[in-house]
Each structure stands twice: as structure tokens, then as C-alpha cells.
mmCIF file of C-alpha atoms in Angstrom:
data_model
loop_
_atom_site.group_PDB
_atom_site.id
_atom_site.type_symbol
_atom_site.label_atom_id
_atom_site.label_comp_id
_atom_site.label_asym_id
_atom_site.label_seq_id
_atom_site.Cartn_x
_atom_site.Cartn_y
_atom_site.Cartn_z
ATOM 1 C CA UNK A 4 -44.258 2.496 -39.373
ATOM 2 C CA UNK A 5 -47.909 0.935 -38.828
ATOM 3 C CA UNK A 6 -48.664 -2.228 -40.883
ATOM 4 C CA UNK A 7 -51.590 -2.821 -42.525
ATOM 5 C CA UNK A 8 -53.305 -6.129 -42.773
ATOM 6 C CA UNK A 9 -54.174 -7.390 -46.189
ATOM 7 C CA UNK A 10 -56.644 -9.562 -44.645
ATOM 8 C CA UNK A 11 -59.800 -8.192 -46.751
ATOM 9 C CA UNK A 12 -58.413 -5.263 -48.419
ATOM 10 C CA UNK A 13 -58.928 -5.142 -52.544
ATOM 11 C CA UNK A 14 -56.025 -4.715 -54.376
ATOM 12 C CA UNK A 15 -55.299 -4.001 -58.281
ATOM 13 C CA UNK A 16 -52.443 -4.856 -59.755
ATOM 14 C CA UNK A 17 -51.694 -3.996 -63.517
ATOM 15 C CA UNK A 18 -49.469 -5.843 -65.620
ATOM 16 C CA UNK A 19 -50.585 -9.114 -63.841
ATOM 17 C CA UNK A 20 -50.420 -11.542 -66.307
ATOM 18 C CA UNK A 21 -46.569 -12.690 -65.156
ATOM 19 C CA UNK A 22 -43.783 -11.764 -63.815
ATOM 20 C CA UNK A 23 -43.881 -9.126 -60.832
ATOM 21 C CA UNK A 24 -47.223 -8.313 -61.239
ATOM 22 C CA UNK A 25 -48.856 -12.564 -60.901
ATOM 23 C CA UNK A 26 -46.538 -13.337 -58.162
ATOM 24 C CA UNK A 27 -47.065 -9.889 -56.381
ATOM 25 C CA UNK A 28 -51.057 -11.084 -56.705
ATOM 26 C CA UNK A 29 -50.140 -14.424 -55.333
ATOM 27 C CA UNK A 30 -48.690 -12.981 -52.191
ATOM 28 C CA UNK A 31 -50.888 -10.926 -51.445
ATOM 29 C CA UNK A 32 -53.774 -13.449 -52.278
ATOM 30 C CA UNK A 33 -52.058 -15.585 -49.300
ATOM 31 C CA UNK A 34 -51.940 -12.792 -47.002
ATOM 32 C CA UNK A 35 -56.062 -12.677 -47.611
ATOM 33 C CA UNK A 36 -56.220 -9.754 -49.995
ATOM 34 C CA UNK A 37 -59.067 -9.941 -52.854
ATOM 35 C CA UNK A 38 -57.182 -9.557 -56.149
ATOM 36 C CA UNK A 39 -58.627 -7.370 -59.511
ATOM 37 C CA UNK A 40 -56.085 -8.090 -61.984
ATOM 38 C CA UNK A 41 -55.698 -5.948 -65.613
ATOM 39 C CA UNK A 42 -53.256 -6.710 -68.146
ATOM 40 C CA UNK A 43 -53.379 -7.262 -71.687
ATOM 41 C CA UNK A 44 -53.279 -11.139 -71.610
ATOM 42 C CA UNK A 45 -56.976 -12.715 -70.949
ATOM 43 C CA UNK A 46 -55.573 -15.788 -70.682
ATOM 44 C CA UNK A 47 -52.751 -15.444 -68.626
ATOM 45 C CA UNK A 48 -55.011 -13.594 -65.994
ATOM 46 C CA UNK A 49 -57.090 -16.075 -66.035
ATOM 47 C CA UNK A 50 -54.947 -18.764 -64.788
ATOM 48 C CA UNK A 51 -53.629 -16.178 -62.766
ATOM 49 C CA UNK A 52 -56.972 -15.538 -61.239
ATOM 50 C CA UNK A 53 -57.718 -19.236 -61.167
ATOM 51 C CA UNK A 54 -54.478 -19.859 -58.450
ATOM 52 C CA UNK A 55 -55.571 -17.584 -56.172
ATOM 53 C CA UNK A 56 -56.919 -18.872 -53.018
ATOM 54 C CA UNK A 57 -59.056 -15.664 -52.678
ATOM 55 C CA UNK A 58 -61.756 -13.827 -54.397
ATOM 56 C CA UNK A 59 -60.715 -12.598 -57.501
ATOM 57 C CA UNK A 60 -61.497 -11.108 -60.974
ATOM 58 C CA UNK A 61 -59.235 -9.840 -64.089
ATOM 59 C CA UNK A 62 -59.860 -7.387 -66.696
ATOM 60 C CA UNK A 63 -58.631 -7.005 -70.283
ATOM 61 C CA UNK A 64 -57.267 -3.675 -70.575
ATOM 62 C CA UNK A 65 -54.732 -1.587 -72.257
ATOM 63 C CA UNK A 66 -52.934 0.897 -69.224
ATOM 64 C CA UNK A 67 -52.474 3.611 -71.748
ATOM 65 C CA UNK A 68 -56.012 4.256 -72.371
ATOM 66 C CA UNK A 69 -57.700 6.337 -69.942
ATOM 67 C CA UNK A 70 -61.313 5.805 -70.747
ATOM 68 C CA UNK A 71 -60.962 1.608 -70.539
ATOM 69 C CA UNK A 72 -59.019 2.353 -67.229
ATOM 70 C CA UNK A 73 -61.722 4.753 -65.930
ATOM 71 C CA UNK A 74 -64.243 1.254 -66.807
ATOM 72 C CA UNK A 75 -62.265 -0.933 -65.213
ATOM 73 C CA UNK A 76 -62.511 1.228 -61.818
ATOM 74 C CA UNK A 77 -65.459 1.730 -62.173
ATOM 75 C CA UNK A 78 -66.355 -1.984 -62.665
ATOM 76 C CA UNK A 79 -63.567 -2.981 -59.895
ATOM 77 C CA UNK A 80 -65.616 -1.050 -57.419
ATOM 78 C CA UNK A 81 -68.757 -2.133 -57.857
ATOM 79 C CA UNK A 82 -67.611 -5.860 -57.716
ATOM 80 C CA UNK A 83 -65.831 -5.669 -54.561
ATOM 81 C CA UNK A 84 -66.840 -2.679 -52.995
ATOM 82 C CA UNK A 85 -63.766 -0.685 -52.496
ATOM 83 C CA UNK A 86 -60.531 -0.536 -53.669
ATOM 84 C CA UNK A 87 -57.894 -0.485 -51.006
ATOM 85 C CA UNK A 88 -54.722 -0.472 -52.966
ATOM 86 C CA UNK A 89 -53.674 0.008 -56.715
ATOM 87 C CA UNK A 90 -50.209 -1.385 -57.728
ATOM 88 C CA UNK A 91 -49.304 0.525 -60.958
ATOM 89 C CA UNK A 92 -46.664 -2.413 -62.176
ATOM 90 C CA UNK A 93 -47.104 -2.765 -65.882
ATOM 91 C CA UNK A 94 -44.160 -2.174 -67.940
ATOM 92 C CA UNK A 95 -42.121 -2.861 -71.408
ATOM 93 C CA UNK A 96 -38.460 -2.308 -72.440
ATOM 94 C CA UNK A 97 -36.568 -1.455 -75.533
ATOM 95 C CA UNK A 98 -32.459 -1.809 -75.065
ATOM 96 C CA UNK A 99 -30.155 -1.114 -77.944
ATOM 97 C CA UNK A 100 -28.355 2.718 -78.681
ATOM 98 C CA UNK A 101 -31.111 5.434 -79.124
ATOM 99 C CA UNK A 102 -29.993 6.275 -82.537
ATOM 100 C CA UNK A 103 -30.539 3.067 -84.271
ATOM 101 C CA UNK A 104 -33.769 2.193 -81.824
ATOM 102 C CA UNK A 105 -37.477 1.547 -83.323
ATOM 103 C CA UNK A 106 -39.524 5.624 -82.898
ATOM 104 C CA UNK A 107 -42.503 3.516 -82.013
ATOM 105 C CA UNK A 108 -41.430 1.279 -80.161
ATOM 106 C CA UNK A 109 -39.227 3.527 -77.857
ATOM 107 C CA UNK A 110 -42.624 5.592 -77.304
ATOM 108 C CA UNK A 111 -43.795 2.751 -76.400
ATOM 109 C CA UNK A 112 -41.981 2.258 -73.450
ATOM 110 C CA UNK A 113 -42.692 5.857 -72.240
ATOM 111 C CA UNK A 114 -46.557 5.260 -73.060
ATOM 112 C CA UNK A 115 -46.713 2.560 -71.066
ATOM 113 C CA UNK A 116 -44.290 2.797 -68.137
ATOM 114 C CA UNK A 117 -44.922 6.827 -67.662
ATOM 115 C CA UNK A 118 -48.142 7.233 -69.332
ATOM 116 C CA UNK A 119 -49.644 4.095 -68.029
ATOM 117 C CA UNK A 120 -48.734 4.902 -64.646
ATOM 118 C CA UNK A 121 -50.421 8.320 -64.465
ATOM 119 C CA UNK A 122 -53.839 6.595 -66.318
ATOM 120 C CA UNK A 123 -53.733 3.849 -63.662
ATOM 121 C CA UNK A 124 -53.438 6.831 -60.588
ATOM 122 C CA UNK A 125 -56.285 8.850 -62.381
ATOM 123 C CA UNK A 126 -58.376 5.750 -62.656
ATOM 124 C CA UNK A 127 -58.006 4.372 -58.997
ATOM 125 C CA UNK A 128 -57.253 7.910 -56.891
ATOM 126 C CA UNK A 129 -60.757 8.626 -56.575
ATOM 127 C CA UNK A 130 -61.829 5.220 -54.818
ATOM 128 C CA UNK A 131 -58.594 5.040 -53.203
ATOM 129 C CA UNK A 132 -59.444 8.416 -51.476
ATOM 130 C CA UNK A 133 -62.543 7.087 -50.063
ATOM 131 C CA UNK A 134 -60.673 4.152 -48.475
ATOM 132 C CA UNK A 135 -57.869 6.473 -47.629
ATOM 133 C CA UNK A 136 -55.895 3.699 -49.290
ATOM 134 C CA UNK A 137 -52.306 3.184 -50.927
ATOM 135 C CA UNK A 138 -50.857 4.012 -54.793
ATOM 136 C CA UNK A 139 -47.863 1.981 -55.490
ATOM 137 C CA UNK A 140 -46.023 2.685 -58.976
ATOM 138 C CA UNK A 141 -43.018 0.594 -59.337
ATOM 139 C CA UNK A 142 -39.711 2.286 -61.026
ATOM 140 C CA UNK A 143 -36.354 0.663 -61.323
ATOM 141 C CA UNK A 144 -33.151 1.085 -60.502
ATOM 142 C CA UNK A 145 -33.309 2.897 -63.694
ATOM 143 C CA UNK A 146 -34.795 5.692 -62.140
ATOM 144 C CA UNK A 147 -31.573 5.980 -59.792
ATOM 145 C CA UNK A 148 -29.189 5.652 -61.999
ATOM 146 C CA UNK A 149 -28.589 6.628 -65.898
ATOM 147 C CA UNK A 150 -27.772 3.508 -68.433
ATOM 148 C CA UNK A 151 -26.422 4.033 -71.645
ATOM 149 C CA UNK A 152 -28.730 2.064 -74.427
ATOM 150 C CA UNK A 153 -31.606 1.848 -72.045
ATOM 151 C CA UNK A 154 -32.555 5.380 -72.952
ATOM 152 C CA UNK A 155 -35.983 4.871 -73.190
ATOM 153 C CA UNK A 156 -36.498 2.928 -69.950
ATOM 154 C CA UNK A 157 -34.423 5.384 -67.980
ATOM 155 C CA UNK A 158 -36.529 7.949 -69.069
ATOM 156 C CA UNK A 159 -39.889 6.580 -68.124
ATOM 157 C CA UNK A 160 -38.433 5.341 -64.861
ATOM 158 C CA UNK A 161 -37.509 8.448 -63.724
ATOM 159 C CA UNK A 162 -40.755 9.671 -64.708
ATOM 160 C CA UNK A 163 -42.583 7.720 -62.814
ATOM 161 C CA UNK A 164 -40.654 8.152 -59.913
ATOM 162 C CA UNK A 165 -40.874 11.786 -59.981
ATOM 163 C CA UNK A 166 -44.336 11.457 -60.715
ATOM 164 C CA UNK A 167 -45.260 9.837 -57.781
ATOM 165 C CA UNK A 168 -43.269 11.841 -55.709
ATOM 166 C CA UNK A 169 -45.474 14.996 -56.580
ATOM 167 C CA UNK A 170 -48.507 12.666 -55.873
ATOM 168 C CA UNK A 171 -47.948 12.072 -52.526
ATOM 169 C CA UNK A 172 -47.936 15.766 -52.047
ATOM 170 C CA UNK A 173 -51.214 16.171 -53.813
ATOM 171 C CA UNK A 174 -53.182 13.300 -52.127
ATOM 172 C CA UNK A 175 -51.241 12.606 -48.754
ATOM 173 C CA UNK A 176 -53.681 15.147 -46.634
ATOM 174 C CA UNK A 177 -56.732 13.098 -48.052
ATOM 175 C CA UNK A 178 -54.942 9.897 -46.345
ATOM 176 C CA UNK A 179 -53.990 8.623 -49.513
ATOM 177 C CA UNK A 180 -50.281 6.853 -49.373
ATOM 178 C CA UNK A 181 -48.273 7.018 -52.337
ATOM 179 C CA UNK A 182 -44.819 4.361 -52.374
ATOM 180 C CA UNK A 183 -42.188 3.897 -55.193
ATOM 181 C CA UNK A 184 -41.158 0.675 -55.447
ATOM 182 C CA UNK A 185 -37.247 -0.042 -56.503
ATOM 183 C CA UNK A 186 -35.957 -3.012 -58.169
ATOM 184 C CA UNK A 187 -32.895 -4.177 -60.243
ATOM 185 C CA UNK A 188 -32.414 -6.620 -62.626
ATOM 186 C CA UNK A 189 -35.004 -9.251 -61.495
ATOM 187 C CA UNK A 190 -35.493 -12.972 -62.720
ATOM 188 C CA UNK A 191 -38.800 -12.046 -65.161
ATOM 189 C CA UNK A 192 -39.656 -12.671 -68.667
ATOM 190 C CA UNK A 193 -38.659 -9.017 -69.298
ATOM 191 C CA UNK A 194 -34.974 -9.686 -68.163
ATOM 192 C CA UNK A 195 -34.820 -12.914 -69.775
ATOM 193 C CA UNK A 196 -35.884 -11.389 -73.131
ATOM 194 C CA UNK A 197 -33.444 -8.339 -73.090
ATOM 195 C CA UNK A 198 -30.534 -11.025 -71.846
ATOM 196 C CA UNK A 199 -31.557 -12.645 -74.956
ATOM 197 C CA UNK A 200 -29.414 -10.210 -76.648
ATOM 198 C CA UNK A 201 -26.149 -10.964 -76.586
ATOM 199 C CA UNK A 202 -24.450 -7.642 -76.759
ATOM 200 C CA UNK A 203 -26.895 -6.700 -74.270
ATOM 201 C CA UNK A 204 -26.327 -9.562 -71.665
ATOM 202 C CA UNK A 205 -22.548 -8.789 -72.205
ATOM 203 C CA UNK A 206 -22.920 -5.367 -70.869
ATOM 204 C CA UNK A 207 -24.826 -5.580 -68.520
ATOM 205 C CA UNK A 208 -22.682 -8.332 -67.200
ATOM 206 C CA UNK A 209 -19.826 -5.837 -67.046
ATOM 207 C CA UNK A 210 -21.722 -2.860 -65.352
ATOM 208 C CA UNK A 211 -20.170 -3.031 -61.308
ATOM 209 C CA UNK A 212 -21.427 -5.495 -58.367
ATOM 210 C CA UNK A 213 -24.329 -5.335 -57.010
ATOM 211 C CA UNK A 214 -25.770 -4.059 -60.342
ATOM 212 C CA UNK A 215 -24.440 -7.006 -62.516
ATOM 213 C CA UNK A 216 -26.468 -9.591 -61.189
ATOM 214 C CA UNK A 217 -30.587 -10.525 -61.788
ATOM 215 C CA UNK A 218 -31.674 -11.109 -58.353
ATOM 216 C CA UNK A 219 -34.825 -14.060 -57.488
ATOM 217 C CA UNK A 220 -38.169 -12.727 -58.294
ATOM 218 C CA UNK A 221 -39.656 -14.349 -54.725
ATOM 219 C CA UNK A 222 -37.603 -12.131 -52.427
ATOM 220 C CA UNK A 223 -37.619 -8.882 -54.212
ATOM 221 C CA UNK A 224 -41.671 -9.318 -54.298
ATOM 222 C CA UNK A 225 -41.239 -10.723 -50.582
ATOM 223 C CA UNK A 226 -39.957 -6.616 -49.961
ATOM 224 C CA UNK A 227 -43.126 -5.344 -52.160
ATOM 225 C CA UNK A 228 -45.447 -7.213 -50.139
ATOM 226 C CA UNK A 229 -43.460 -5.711 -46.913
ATOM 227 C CA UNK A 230 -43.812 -2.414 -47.742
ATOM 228 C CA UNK A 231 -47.537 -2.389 -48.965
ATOM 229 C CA UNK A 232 -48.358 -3.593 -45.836
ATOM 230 C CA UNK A 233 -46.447 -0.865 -44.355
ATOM 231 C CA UNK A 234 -47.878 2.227 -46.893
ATOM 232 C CA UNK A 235 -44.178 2.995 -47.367
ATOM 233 C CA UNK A 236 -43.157 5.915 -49.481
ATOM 234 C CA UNK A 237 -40.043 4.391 -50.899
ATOM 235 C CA UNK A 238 -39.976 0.217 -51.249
ATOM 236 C CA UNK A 239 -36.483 -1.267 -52.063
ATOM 237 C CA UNK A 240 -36.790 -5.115 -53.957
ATOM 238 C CA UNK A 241 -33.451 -5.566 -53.155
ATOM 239 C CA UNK A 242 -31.602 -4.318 -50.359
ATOM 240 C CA UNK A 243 -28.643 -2.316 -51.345
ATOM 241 C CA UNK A 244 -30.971 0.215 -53.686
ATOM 242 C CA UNK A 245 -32.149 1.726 -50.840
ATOM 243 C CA UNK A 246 -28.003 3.025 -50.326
ATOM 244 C CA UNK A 247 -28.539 4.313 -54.046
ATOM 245 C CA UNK A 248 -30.382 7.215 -53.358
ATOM 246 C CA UNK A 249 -27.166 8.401 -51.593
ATOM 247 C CA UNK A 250 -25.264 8.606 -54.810
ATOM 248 C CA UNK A 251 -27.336 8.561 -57.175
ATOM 249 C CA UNK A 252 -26.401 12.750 -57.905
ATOM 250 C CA UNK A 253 -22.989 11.486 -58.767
ATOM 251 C CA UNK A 254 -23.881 8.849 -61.307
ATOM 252 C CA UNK A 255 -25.125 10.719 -63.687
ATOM 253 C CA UNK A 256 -21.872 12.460 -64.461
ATOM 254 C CA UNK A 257 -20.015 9.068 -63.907
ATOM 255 C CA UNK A 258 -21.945 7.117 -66.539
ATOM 256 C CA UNK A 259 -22.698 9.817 -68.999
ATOM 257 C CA UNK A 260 -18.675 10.565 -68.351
ATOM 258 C CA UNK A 261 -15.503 7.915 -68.885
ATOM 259 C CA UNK A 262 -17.012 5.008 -67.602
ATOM 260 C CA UNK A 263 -19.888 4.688 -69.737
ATOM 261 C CA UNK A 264 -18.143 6.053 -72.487
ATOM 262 C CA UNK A 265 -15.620 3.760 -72.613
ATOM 263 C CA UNK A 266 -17.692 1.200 -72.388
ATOM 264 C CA UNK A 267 -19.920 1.903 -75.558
ATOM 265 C CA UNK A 268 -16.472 2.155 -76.873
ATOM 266 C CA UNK A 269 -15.585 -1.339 -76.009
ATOM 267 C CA UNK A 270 -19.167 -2.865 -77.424
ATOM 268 C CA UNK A 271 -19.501 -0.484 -80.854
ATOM 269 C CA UNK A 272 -17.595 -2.861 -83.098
ATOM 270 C CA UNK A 273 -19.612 -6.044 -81.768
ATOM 271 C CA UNK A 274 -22.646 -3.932 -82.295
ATOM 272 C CA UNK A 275 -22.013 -2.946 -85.698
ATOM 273 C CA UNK A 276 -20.776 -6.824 -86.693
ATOM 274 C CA UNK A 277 -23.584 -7.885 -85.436
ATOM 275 C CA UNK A 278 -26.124 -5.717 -87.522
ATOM 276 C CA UNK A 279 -27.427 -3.947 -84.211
ATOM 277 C CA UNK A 280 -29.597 -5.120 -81.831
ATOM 278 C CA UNK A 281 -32.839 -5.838 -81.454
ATOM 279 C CA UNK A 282 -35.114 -2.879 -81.390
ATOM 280 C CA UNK A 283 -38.339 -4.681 -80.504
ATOM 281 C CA UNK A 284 -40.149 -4.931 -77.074
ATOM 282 C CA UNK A 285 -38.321 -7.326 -75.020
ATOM 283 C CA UNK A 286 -40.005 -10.209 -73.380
ATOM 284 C CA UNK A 287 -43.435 -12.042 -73.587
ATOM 285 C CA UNK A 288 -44.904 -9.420 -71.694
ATOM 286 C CA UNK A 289 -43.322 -7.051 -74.885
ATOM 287 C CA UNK A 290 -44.716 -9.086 -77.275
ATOM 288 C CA UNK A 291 -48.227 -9.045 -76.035
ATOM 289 C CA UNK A 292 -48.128 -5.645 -76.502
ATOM 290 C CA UNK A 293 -46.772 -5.535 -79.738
ATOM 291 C CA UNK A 294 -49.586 -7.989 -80.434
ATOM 292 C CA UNK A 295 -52.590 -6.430 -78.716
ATOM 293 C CA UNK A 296 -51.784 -3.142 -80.734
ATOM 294 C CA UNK A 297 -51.562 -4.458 -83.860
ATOM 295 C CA UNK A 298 -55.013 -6.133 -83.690
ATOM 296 C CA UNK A 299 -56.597 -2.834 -83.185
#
């Protein structure tokens, strides 16, 4: 597969303000790319901004709303020129069972992990097109594979996943690339905040190996990197996923089945001691959504 320098391309990234999305910038910074980054948190794309040895810009904006996203490309383009790539990265998580979880907050997650993703390609397609550029949305593992109280994350997941799959159909004759990108549970504020839980850690901690594990944010953005280089339709963070997609039509009937059952089984009592779980966003990233909504 022919790689593609990042020496002078543009790339956006949403959701930049930590975790995947401000190292992914970083990385790519190094590698000579000029960085627009949007997120919700001014100041922590600022300081973002501010550590990249590159030219660079951020923009306050919620991914959810199309007309601020259609601004921001606009105003992307005309400071640098072109766009060249568009990461679609921002995300939030609920975790808890789907009958006791928040209504708002579990549309939430499908606002801004489906919803947001499909603003973000409506935005950016159009420029992309003219740079015969690159659409990245990152999934999850999620997307492979069902979880039991992770409902509303699985479902946006696999949204996106599907969503970009039909994209590359629609676009790929223009020269537009469309990738997924894949990752388990990885090191960010997101995983910390639903491991905050402890019912939540505990299960998870019991699902099988390789899935049981949070993996180091630097080499699972190391793989990102990699494959947007590469325009790659599918890009694995870590790499057993990719063997994933050859099971993945057996899970569903696995998890949904015994194993998953018996598990909720085990973890219902603790649950119900324990008053539920939280039904919040998880994570700082969460909360600065939670935040920027409630200000409107």
C-alpha cells in the first residue's frame, strides 16, 4: 500500500483536547503535518496547539452541530489552504445496565460518537474531495464485538463503523480514502473514568485475554499514525483486533448467550448493593461535555 508523507499535509482532528485525539496531533505534528484542532475544551487545545512544533490552530466547537462544523471548515480552509485529512475521533461513554442508565445521557453517546461522526464527514468531504484526501472515523473494539452494559457505546460504534464503510463506496471514485480505526481498552481519561467504577473495572477485568487489558496510548496511536500515512481502509491500535473481524459473527450469540449472561448474573447483587452505577459521562473528556451543554 503507498504511503503518504505528512510532511505538509493539513490535518483535523476532533476531540483533540486529550487523550487519542492530542497525542494523535502530536505525532503527526512531528511527522511535519499542520494541525487544526476542534474540541470542546479552549483551553486544553490551546496548550495542545502550543506543543506542536508545527503550524497550528484550534477551534471551539461542539461535533454534533452541523452548522458550527460547516464554520469551522470553512474557516480551516481558508487558514491553511486545504485540508488533507480529517480524523473524526471525538467520543463519550456511558457504562452501567441500559435499564437503570441516564435517557440523556445515553443519547448522548450516540449524538456524539454516531452523530458527530457523520457532521464531521459532511463538514470536511467537500475539501477533502478537492485534495483527494483521507476520512478517518475511529470505532472500537466495540464495534466488533457486543458488551453487555456498554449498550450505548456498542451501538454508536457499530454505527460508525458501518457508516464509514458505506462512505468509502460513495466517495472512493472521487479519490477520497475512507479508514476505520480499531482500538481496545486504551490508557485515556475515558478508560480511567469508566475504571473508576468499581463494578465496572471488575468486569471488565473478567471479560477473556487480550480484551481484559488497557493497552499504552503511544503504540496504539503509533498504528493510527501508520495507517494514515498509508490511507488504509481498516487501522488496528492494537494488533490482535485486526484477527477480530474473523469472529466477530460468532460473538454476538456468545455474549448475548451463556457467557454474558452469566456474567451479569455474577455482578447483579454487587450492582444492586451498591445503588447502581454511575450513569454519567465517563471521563474529563465526559465531563466537558456535560459542562459545555449545560452552559447553553
Amino acid at each position: 500500500m503507498t504511503r503518504v508523507r505528512l510532511e505538509g499535509q493539513v490535518a483535523v482532528i476532533t476531540g483533540a483536547a486529550r487523550g487519542v485525539g492530542a497525542l494523535l496531533a502530536r505525532k503527526m505534528a512531528a511527522r511535519g503535518a499542520k494541525i487544526a484542532l476542534v474540541g470542546l475544551e479552549p483551553d486544553e487545545l490551546k496548550r495542545v496547539s502550543e506543543s506542536l512544533h508545527t503550524e497550528s490552530a484550534y477551534w471551539h466547537a461542539d461535533v454534533t452541530d452541523h452548522e458550527a462544523m460547516a464554520e469551522v471548515a470553512r474557516e480551516v480552509k481558508d487558514r491553511f489552504g486545504k485540508v488533507d485529512i480529517a480524523v473524526a475521533n471525538a467520543g463519550v461513554a456511558i457504562g452501567g445496565p441500559f435499564m437503570d442508565s441516564d435517557p440523556v445521557a445515553w443519547r448522548r453517546v450516540i449524538e456524539v460518537n454516531l452523530i458527530g461522526g457523520a457532521v464531521t464527514g459532511r463538514a470536511f468531504l467537500p475539501v477533502l474531495a478537492e485534495s483527494r484526501g483521507y476520512f478517518l472515523q475511529i470505532a472500537s473494539l466495540a464495534a466488533l464485538t457486543p458488551a453487555p452494559m456498554m449498550t450505548a457505546y456498542c451501538a454508536s460504534k457499530s454505527g460508525v463503523e458501518a457508516f464509514a464503510h458505506s462512505l468509502r463506496a460513495e466517495v472512493g471514485y472521487k479519490g477520497v480514502g475512507v479508514g476505520v480505526g480499531y482500538l481496545s481498552w486504551t490508557d485515556t481519561d475515558m478508560v480511567r473514568g469508566a475504571d473508576a467504577d468499581d463494578v465496572m473495572r471488575d468486569v471488565r477485568q473478567r471479560l477473556p485475554w487480550p480484551t481484559n487489558k488497557t493497552y499504552p496510548l503511544g503504540p496504539a496511536v503509533d498504528r493510527l499514525v501508520d495507517g494514515i500515512e498509508r490511507r488504509s481502509p481498516h487501522v488496528y491500535g492494537q494488533w490482535w483486533l485486526r484477527g477480530m473481524q474473523g469472529i466477530r459473527g460468532y460473538l454476538g450469540s456468545l455474549i448475548g448467550g451463556p457467557l454474558g449472561q452469566r456474567e451479569m448474573k455474577a455482578v447483579a447483587g454487587r450492582i444492586e448493593a451498591a445503588g447502581g452505577v454511575a450513569t454519567g459521562l465517563v471521563g474529563a473528556g465526559g465531563e466537558a461535555d456535560e459542562k459545555s451543554r449545560a452552559s447553553r
